PDB file of C-alpha atoms in Angstrom:
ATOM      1  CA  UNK A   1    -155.781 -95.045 224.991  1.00 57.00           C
ATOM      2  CA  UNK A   2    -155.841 -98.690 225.110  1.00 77.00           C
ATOM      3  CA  UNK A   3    -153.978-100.983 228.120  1.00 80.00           C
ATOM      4  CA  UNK A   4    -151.769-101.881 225.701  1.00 80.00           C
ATOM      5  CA  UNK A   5    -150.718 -98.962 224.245  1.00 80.00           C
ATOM      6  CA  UNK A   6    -150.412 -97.342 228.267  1.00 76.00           C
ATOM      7  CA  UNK A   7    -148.173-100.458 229.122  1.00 78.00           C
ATOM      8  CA  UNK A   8    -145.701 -99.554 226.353  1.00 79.00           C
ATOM      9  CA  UNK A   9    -146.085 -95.915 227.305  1.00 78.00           C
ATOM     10  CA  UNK A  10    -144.864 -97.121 230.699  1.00 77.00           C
ATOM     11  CA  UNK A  11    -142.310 -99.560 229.560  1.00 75.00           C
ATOM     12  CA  UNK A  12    -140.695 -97.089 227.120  1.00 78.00           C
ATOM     13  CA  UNK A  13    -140.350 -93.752 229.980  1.00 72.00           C
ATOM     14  CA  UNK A  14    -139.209 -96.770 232.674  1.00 74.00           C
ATOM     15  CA  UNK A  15    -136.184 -97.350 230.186  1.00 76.00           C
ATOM     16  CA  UNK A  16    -135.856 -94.195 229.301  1.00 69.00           C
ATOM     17  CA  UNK A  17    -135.711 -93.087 233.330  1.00 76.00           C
ATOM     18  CA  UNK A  18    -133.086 -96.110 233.945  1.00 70.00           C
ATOM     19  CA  UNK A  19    -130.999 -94.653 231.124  1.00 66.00           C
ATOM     20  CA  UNK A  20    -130.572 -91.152 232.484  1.00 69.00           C
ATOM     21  CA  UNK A  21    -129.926 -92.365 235.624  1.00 70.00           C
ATOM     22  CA  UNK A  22    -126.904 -94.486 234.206  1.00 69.00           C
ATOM     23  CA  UNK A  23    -125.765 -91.403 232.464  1.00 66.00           C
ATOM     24  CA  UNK A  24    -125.708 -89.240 234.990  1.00 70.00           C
ATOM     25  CA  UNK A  25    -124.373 -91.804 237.440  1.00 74.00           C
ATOM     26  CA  UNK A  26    -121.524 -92.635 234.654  1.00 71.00           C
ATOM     27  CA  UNK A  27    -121.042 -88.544 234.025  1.00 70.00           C
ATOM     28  CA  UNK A  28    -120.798 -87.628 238.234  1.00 77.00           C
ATOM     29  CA  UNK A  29    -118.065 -90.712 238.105  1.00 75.00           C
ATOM     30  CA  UNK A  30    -115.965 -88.714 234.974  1.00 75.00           C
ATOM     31  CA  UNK A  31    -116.368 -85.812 236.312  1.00 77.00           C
ATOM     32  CA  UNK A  32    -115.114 -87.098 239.945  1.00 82.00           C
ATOM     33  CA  UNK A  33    -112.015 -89.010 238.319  1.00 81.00           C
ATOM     34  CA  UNK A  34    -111.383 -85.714 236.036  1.00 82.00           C
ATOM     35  CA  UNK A  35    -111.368 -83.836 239.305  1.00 86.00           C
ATOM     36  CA  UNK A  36    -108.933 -85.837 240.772  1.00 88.00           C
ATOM     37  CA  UNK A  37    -107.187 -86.233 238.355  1.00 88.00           C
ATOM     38  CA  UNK A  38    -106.674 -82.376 237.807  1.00 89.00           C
ATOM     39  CA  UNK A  39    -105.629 -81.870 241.309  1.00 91.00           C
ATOM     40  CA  UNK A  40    -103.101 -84.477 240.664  1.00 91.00           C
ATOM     41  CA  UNK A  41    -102.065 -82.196 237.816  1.00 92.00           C
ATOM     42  CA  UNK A  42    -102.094 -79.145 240.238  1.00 93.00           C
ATOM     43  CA  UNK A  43    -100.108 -81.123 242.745  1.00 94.00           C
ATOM     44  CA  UNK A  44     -97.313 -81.802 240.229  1.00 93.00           C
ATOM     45  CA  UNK A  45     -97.133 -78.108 238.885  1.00 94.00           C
ATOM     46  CA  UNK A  46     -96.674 -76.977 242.612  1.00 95.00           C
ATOM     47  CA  UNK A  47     -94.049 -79.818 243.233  1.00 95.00           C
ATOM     48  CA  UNK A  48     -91.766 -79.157 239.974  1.00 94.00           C
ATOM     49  CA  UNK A  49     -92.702 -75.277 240.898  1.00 95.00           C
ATOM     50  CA  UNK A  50     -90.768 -75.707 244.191  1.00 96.00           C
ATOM     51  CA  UNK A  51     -88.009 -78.128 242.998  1.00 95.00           C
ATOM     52  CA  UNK A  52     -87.000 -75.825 240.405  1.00 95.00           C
ATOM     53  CA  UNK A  53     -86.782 -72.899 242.515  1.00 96.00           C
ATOM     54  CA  UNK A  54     -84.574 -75.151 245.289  1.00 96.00           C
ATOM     55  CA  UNK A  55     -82.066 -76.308 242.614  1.00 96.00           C
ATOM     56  CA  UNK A  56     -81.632 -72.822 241.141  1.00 95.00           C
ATOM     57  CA  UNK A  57     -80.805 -71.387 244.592  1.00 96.00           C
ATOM     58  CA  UNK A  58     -78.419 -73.908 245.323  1.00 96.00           C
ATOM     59  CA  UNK A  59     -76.930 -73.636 241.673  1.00 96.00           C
ATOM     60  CA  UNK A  60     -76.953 -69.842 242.615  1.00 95.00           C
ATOM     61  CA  UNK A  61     -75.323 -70.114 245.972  1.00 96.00           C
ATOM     62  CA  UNK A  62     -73.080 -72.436 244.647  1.00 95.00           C
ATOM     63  CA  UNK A  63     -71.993 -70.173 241.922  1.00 94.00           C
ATOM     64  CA  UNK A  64     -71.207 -67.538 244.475  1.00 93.00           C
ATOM     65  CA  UNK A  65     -68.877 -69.483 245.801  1.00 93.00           C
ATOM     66  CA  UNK A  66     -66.768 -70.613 242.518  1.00 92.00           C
ATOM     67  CA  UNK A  67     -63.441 -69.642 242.727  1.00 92.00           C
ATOM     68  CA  UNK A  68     -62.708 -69.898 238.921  1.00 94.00           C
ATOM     69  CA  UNK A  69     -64.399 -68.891 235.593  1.00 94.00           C
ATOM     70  CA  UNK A  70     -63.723 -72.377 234.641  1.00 94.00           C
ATOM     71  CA  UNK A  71     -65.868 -73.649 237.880  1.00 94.00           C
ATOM     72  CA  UNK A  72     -68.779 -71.687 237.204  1.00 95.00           C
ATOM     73  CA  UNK A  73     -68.982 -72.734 233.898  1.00 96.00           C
ATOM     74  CA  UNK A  74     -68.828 -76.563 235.450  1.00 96.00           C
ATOM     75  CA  UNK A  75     -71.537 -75.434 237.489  1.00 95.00           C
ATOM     76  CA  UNK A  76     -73.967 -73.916 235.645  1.00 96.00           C
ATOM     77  CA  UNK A  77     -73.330 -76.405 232.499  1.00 96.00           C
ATOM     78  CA  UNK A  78     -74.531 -79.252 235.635  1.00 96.00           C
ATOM     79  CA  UNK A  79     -77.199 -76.824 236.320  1.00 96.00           C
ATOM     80  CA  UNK A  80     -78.632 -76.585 232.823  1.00 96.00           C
ATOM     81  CA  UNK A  81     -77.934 -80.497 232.153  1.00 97.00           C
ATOM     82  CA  UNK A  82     -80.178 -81.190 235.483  1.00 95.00           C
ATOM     83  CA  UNK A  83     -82.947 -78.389 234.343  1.00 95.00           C
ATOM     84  CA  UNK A  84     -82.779 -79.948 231.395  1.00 96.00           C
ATOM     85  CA  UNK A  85     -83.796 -83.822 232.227  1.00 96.00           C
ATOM     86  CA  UNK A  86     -85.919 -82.668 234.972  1.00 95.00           C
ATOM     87  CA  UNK A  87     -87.823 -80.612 232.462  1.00 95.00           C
ATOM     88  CA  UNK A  88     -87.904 -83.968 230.369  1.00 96.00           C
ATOM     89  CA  UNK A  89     -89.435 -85.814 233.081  1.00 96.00           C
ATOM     90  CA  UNK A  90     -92.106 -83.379 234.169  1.00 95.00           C
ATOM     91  CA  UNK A  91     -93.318 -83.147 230.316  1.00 95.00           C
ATOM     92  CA  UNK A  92     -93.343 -87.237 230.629  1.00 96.00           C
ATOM     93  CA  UNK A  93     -95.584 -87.434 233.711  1.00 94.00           C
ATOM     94  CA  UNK A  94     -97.941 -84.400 232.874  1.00 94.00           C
ATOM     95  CA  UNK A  95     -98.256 -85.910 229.254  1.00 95.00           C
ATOM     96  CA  UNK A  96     -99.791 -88.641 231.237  1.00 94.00           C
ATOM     97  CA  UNK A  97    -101.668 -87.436 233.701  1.00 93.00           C
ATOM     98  CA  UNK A  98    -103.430 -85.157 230.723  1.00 92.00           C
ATOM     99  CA  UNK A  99    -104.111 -88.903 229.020  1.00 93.00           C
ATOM    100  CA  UNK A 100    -105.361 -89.452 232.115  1.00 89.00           C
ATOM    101  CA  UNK A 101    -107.860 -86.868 232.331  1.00 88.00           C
ATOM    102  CA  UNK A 102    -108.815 -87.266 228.329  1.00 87.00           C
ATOM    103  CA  UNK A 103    -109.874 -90.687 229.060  1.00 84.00           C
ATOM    104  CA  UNK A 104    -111.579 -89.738 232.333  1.00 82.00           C
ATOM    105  CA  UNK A 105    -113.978 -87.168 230.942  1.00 81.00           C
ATOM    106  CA  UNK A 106    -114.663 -89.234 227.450  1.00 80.00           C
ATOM    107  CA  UNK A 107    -115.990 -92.192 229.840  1.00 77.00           C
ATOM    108  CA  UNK A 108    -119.369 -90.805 230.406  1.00 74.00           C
ATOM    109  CA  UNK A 109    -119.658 -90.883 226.555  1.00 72.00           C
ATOM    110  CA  UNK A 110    -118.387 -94.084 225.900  1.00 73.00           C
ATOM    111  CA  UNK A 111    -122.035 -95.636 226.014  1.00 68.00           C
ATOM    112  CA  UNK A 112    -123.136 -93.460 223.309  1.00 66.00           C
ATOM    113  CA  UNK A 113    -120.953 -95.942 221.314  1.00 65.00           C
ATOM    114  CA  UNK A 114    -118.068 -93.079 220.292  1.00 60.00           C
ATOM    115  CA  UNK A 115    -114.390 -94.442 219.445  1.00 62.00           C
ATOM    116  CA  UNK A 116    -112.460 -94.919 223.322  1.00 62.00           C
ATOM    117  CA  UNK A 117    -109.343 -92.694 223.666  1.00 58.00           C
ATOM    118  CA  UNK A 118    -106.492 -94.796 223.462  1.00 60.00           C
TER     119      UNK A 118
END
C-alpha cells in the first residue's frame, strides 16, 4: 500500500468512527427522552387510575345517601357527565405524551435523512 492510499484508509475509518459515535450518542439521548417520557405516561395512568376510583366512591357514597329515585338519577347522571370529560381529557394528554414519545425515539434517525414526525 502506498502513503496515500493508507492516509485515506485512515481518513475514511476516522469519519466513519466519529459517525458511530454521533449515533450512538444521538440513540442513548432517544432512548433517555423515550424513557422519560414513558414514565411520564406511567405516572398519568396511575394518577387517572386513582382519581377515577376516588370519584366513583364518593359518587357511590353519595348515592347511598339519596333520599329519592329522582336524586340518584341527578347523581349518577353528574357522575357519568364528570367520567365522561375526565375521560376526554386523559385521551387529550396521553395522545400527547404518545406524540411525545414518537418523536423522541424517531430522533436518533433523523440524521439518516428520514421525514421528522410532525
Amino acid at each position: 500500500m502506498t502513503t496515500k492510499t493508507l492516509e485515506k484508509t485512515e481518513a475514511t475509518v476516522a469519519k466513519a468512527e466519529a459517525a458511530m459515535k454521533t449515533g450512538v450518542e444521538s440513540l442513548l439521548a432517544g432512548v433517555s427522552a423515550a424513557a422519560k417520557t414513558t414514565q411520564t405516561i406511567g405516572i398519568e395512568w396511575a394518577g387517572f387510575a386513582k382519581e377515577s376510583y376516588e370519584h366513583s366512591a364518593a359518587t357511590a357514597e353519595k348515592l347511598s345517601k339519596a333520599s329519592t329515585f329522582a336524586k340518584a338519577l341527578e347523581i349518577q347522571t353528574e357522575y357519568l357527565k364528570g367520567s365522561f370529560e375526565r375521560g376526554l381529557a386523559q385521551a387529550a394528554s396521553l395522545r400527547d405524551l404518545h406524540l411525545a414519545l414518537a418523536k423522541d425515539l424517531a430522533k436518533p434517525f433523523e440524521s439518516f435523512g428520514l421525514p421528522k414526525v410532525a
